[in-house]
Amino acid sequence: MNDVLAKASGVNMGWFNKYVGVVFYDSTLSQIIMSKDAGTFIKNMAAELQANTKPSTSSKRPIFSALEKVFRPAYITTRSQAFLITGGLPNDLPKFEATLDALSRKHIYVNTIIMGDTNLPGQAPYTDPSFEKLSELTYISGGGVYQMPSYDMLDTFLVTDVGTLFDNYYISSKLVKNCSSATEYIQVNSHSTLLTFDLFAKQAAVTIHDPLGAPHLAVKSAHTKTNALYLIQNKGNDNKTLVPGLWTVTVNNNVENPGACLINVEVRLRRLLSGPHDRQWTPLRRHFPGS
């Protein structure tokens, strides 16, 4: 976790104006750690970890309890971003509803990052109820699920994917509990210049077709054994809009692949401005004033 915090120190902390965290162990939680300064926050999180170096004896953690604790109105503001970084799965499923209630009051986006992409913690299957509930909460919040093989790859995803949260918005989000022949349809308007497919699925095969039925070879900007970011744009012309209409993305067509998959699709739009900036391309932005 100290390596994760070291990577976090290199991310553009100007995105946020307050930082709130909690460390969860096998059965206990730390006190709330909070600061308006990113460096101080990271230092205090690292100090908490260094003061509690007892090896873990379980692959399950009080994750929902930790989230519910940090989501209290006294600590965070509306539309905050939450980054859950864990090497375990929840052991407190009865807290799921309370955590969901706390999340909904502040409209918090949860991004779940599990370290290790070969298997789930404790060799749990992807149909494990604790993982399904964690995926469900992440999906409901509008966030993504990521399994990272290394801290370097985590850094890549933080910069490549999480950074796009501030320039784009989801036009489609779909959680499938059994990811065999999962299909999603995306309505693209005439001002769209870039589609980003953020996919969580175990070594998935993906096909994408535009409204004319033409297949599109998506560019993988980052990938692990469970996650991939696919970018769709017109070749050699970032300013050219995509074919408007109903796009189709199919995951694991006729392939048996039990377990959940999460498909998030973001879009970048062209805006036509009047005056001296006429025909300038600008993104629509989502704003996250909180932690």
C-alpha positions as a printed NumPy array, in Angstrom:
array([[  0.   ,   0.   ,   0.   ],
       [  2.92 ,   2.342,   0.578],
       [  3.842,   1.829,  -3.085],
       [  0.285,   2.815,  -4.04 ],
       [  0.59 ,   5.998,  -1.99 ],
       [  3.918,   6.755,  -3.653],
       [  2.217,   6.468,  -7.053],
       [ -0.64 ,   8.648,  -5.853],
       [  1.797,  11.431,  -5.106],
       [  2.506,  11.708,  -8.839],
       [ -1.127,  12.084,  -9.889],
       [ -2.515,  15.542, -10.602],
       [ -3.791,  16.378,  -7.134],
       [ -5.111,  19.678,  -8.438],
       [ -8.215,  17.723,  -9.398],
       [ -9.314,  17.684,  -5.751],
       [ -9.5  ,  20.138,  -2.874],
       [ -9.82 ,  17.773,   0.101],
       [ -8.61 ,  14.254,   0.869],
       [-10.327,  11.829,   3.221],
       [ -9.26 ,   8.256,   3.893],
       [ -9.512,   5.265,   6.185],
       [ -7.34 ,   2.142,   6.421],
       [ -9.123,  -1.18 ,   6.922],
       [ -7.468,  -4.287,   8.335],
       [ -8.72 ,  -7.857,   8.825],
       [-11.404,  -6.795,  11.298],
       [-10.715,  -3.197,  12.354],
       [-10.668,   0.29 ,  10.872],
       [ -8.358,   3.22 ,  11.432],
       [ -9.536,   6.647,  12.458],
       [-10.543,   9.036,   9.677],
       [ -7.509,  10.635,   8.043],
       [ -8.264,  13.997,   6.454],
       [ -6.369,  16.959,   5.014],
       [ -6.703,  19.676,   2.4  ],
       [ -3.065,  19.122,   1.44 ],
       [ -2.325,  16.059,  -0.714],
       [  1.207,  15.612,   0.591],
       [  0.092,  15.719,   4.218],
       [ -2.714,  13.268,   3.51 ],
       [ -0.404,  10.735,   1.848],
       [  2.143,  11.113,   4.668],
       [ -0.518,  10.468,   7.322],
       [ -1.925,   7.45 ,   5.458],
       [  1.589,   5.986,   5.195],
       [  2.197,   6.609,   8.909],
       [ -0.984,   4.71 ,   9.782],
       [  0.191,   1.732,   7.734],
       [  3.683,   1.792,   9.229],
       [  2.219,   1.774,  12.728],
       [  0.217,  -1.377,  11.975],
       [  2.468,  -3.886,  10.204],
       [  0.873,  -7.092,  11.507],
       [  0.516,  -9.551,   8.587],
       [ -2.999, -10.18 ,   7.34 ],
       [ -4.496, -13.581,   8.116],
       [ -7.565, -13.332,   5.875],
       [ -8.533, -12.351,   2.335],
       [-11.71 , -10.679,   3.613],
       [-11.947,  -7.147,   5.012],
       [-14.62 ,  -4.826,   6.537],
       [-14.748,  -2.895,   3.262],
       [-18.366,  -1.725,   3.368],
       [-17.909,  -0.555,   6.96 ],
       [-14.889,   1.48 ,   5.878],
       [-16.767,   3.056,   2.98 ],
       [-19.819,   3.854,   5.096],
       [-17.584,   5.499,   7.693],
       [-15.773,   7.749,   5.228],
       [-18.962,   8.621,   3.284],
       [-20.494,  10.522,   6.189],
       [-21.615,  14.087,   5.342],
       [-19.216,  15.587,   7.876],
       [-16.251,  14.404,   5.806],
       [-17.092,  14.71 ,   2.132],
       [-18.974,  16.853,  -0.346],
       [-21.435,  15.975,  -3.093],
       [-20.108,  14.145,  -6.157],
       [-16.821,  13.177,  -4.583],
       [-14.565,  10.536,  -6.125],
       [-13.714,   7.517,  -3.968],
       [-10.802,   5.193,  -4.725],
       [-11.045,   1.853,  -2.94 ],
       [ -7.666,   0.075,  -3.094],
       [ -7.721,  -3.425,  -1.655],
       [ -6.143,  -6.852,  -1.63 ],
       [ -9.282,  -8.41 ,  -0.176],
       [-13.048,  -8.735,  -0.54 ],
       [-15.836,  -7.629,   1.83 ],
       [-16.566,  -9.697,   4.94 ],
       [-19.394,  -7.407,   6.06 ],
       [-22.164,  -7.953,   3.493],
       [-24.886,  -6.894,   5.999],
       [-23.413,  -3.363,   5.736],
       [-24.046,  -3.211,   1.984],
       [-27.398,  -1.386,   2.211],
       [-26.121,   1.178,   4.724],
       [-23.117,   1.862,   2.505],
       [-25.366,   2.254,  -0.521],
       [-27.54 ,   4.724,   1.398],
       [-24.489,   6.77 ,   2.421],
       [-23.204,   6.759,  -1.148],
       [-26.527,   7.866,  -2.618],
       [-26.905,  10.838,  -0.256],
       [-23.755,  12.446,  -1.664],
       [-23.766,  10.899,  -5.158],
       [-20.264,   9.497,  -4.701],
       [-18.419,   7.737,  -7.522],
       [-16.563,   4.634,  -6.315],
       [-13.619,   3.24 ,  -8.284],
       [-12.631,  -0.205,  -6.959],
       [ -8.988,  -1.179,  -7.48 ],
       [ -8.001,  -4.752,  -6.588],
       [ -4.289,  -5.481,  -6.557],
       [ -3.507,  -8.612,  -8.588],
       [ -5.185,  -9.551, -11.894],
       [ -4.604, -13.322, -12.068],
       [ -7.355, -14.196,  -9.596],
       [ -9.554, -12.538,  -7.034],
       [ -8.196, -12.301,  -3.468],
       [ -8.231, -15.666,  -1.725],
       [ -8.734, -17.412,  -5.089],
       [-12.426, -16.525,  -4.844],
       [-14.516, -17.172,  -7.983],
       [-15.983, -14.221,  -9.848],
       [-19.404, -15.49 ,  -8.786],
       [-18.497, -15.02 ,  -5.1  ],
       [-21.32 , -13.026,  -3.438],
       [-18.857, -10.633,  -1.779],
       [-17.327,  -9.714,  -5.132],
       [-20.742,  -9.44 ,  -6.778],
       [-21.895,  -7.003,  -4.085],
       [-18.715,  -4.963,  -4.399],
       [-19.163,  -4.828,  -8.186],
       [-22.811,  -3.873,  -7.771],
       [-22.01 ,  -0.973,  -5.459],
       [-19.288,   0.248,  -7.829],
       [-21.651,   0.029, -10.81 ],
       [-24.501,   1.83 ,  -9.053],
       [-22.133,   4.65 ,  -8.107],
       [-21.002,   5.16 , -11.717],
       [-17.422,   4.023, -11.104],
       [-15.283,   1.205, -12.467],
       [-13.749,  -2.069, -11.269],
       [-10.034,  -2.577, -11.935],
       [ -7.67 ,  -5.456, -11.186],
       [ -4.072,  -4.293, -11.404],
       [ -1.053,  -6.628, -11.712],
       [  1.438,  -4.017, -10.502],
       [  1.767,  -0.535,  -9.087],
       [  3.183,   0.698, -12.396],
       [  0.029,  -0.45 , -14.205],
       [ -2.079,   1.214, -11.531],
       [ -0.269,   4.432, -12.361],
       [ -1.055,   3.938, -16.061],
       [ -4.757,   3.42 , -15.397],
       [ -4.946,   6.357, -12.998],
       [ -3.496,   8.673, -15.617],
       [ -5.183,   7.164, -18.701],
       [ -8.612,   6.249, -17.405],
       [ -9.346,   8.119, -14.21 ],
       [ -8.046,  11.305, -15.825],
       [-10.747,  11.058, -18.487],
       [-13.4  ,  11.458, -15.795],
       [-12.799,  15.177, -15.957],
       [-13.165,  15.564, -19.733],
       [-15.924,  13.107, -20.588],
       [-19.078,  11.525, -19.278],
       [-20.631,   8.056, -19.404],
       [-23.279,   7.558, -22.06 ],
       [-23.678,   3.901, -21.155],
       [-22.93 ,   1.663, -18.185],
       [-23.856,  -2.005, -17.922],
       [-23.135,  -4.676, -15.287],
       [-23.621,  -8.299, -16.37 ],
       [-23.382, -11.066, -13.767],
       [-22.669, -13.773, -16.346],
       [-20.492, -12.305, -19.05 ],
       [-21.223, -14.685, -21.928],
       [-22.42 , -12.996, -25.113],
       [-22.913,  -9.643, -23.383],
       [-24.084,  -6.951, -25.812],
       [-24.464,  -3.217, -25.238],
       [-25.897,  -0.603, -27.593],
       [-24.562,   2.955, -27.489],
       [-26.372,   5.938, -28.979],
       [-23.8  ,   8.329, -30.462],
       [-24.78 ,  11.816, -31.594],
       [-23.389,  13.849, -34.475],
       [-20.931,  15.798, -32.267],
       [-19.017,  12.796, -30.857],
       [-15.31 ,  12.613, -31.678],
       [-14.019,   9.907, -29.323],
       [-15.488,   6.861, -27.587],
       [-13.735,   5.218, -24.635],
       [-14.797,   1.675, -23.726],
       [-13.796,   0.903, -20.136],
       [-14.226,  -2.87 , -19.794],
       [-13.885,  -5.19 , -16.826],
       [-14.056,  -8.849, -17.869],
       [-11.729, -11.823, -17.571],
       [ -9.617, -11.922, -20.796],
       [-12.585, -10.842, -22.878],
       [-12.958, -10.864, -26.656],
       [-14.502,  -7.57 , -27.808],
       [-16.084,  -6.605, -31.129],
       [-17.386,  -3.121, -31.945],
       [-19.581,  -2.132, -34.911],
       [-20.752,   1.314, -35.993],
       [-24.359,   2.067, -37.073],
       [-23.497,   1.12 , -40.676],
       [-22.459,  -2.348, -39.562],
       [-18.757,  -1.736, -40.155],
       [-16.404,  -3.321, -37.605],
       [-14.033,  -0.998, -35.785],
       [-10.645,  -2.008, -34.509],
       [-10.409,  -0.298, -31.159],
       [ -7.015,   0.802, -29.881],
       [ -6.108,  -0.567, -26.462],
       [ -4.633,   2.325, -24.52 ],
       [ -4.103,   0.145, -21.439],
       [ -4.961,  -3.404, -20.431],
       [ -4.512,  -6.138, -17.822],
       [ -5.827,  -9.716, -17.663],
       [ -9.178,  -8.344, -16.48 ],
       [ -9.383,  -4.771, -17.751],
       [ -9.022,  -2.938, -21.037],
       [ -9.483,   0.62 , -22.26 ],
       [-10.504,   0.803, -25.915],
       [-10.455,   4.07 , -27.845],
       [-12.523,   4.674, -30.983],
       [-11.859,   7.725, -33.15 ],
       [-11.399,   8.532, -36.829],
       [ -7.929,   7.679, -38.071],
       [ -5.571,  10.62 , -38.325],
       [ -8.209,  13.205, -37.498],
       [ -9.063,  13.819, -33.858],
       [-11.503,  16.559, -34.863],
       [-13.641,  14.456, -37.158],
       [-16.887,  13.232, -35.655],
       [-17.863,   9.568, -35.473],
       [-20.731,   8.014, -37.418],
       [-23.896,   9.005, -35.514],
       [-26.443,   6.375, -34.554],
       [-26.517,   3.117, -32.626],
       [-23.114,   1.523, -32.013],
       [-22.827,  -2.088, -30.811],
       [-20.218,  -3.609, -28.515],
       [-20.23 ,  -7.378, -27.953],
       [-18.188,  -9.119, -25.27 ],
       [-17.374, -12.846, -25.475],
       [-19.812, -13.653, -28.269],
       [-20.75 , -17.344, -27.833],
       [-17.897, -17.817, -25.366],
       [-18.576, -19.384, -21.981],
       [-17.147, -16.967, -19.427],
       [-19.077, -17.022, -16.158],
       [-18.655, -14.145, -13.78 ],
       [-19.417, -10.464, -13.807],
       [-18.322,  -7.93 , -16.377],
       [-18.762,  -4.171, -16.298],
       [-18.936,  -2.075, -19.477],
       [-18.624,   1.713, -19.205],
       [-18.642,   3.9  , -22.307],
       [-17.515,   7.535, -22.263],
       [-17.774,  10.1  , -25.047],
       [-15.92 ,  13.265, -25.98 ],
       [-18.037,  15.842, -27.809],
       [-17.352,  18.626, -30.262],
       [-18.874,  22.004, -29.448],
       [-19.201,  24.742, -32.007],
       [-18.488,  28.132, -30.447],
       [-19.326,  31.509, -31.905],
       [-16.94 ,  34.443, -32.172],
       [-13.153,  34.199, -32.459],
       [-13.2  ,  30.559, -31.253],
       [-15.61 ,  29.414, -33.928],
       [-15.368,  25.666, -34.662],
       [-13.015,  25.083, -31.755],
       [-13.261,  21.605, -30.25 ],
       [-13.984,  21.545, -26.539],
       [-14.983,  18.727, -24.17 ],
       [-17.99 ,  18.725, -21.936],
       [-16.763,  18.423, -18.372],
       [-17.949,  16.848, -15.171],
       [-16.927,  18.746, -12.064],
       [-15.92 ,  17.097,  -8.798],
       [-15.669,  19.78 ,  -6.151],
       [-15.087,  17.395,  -3.298],
       [-12.629,  14.793,  -2.159]])
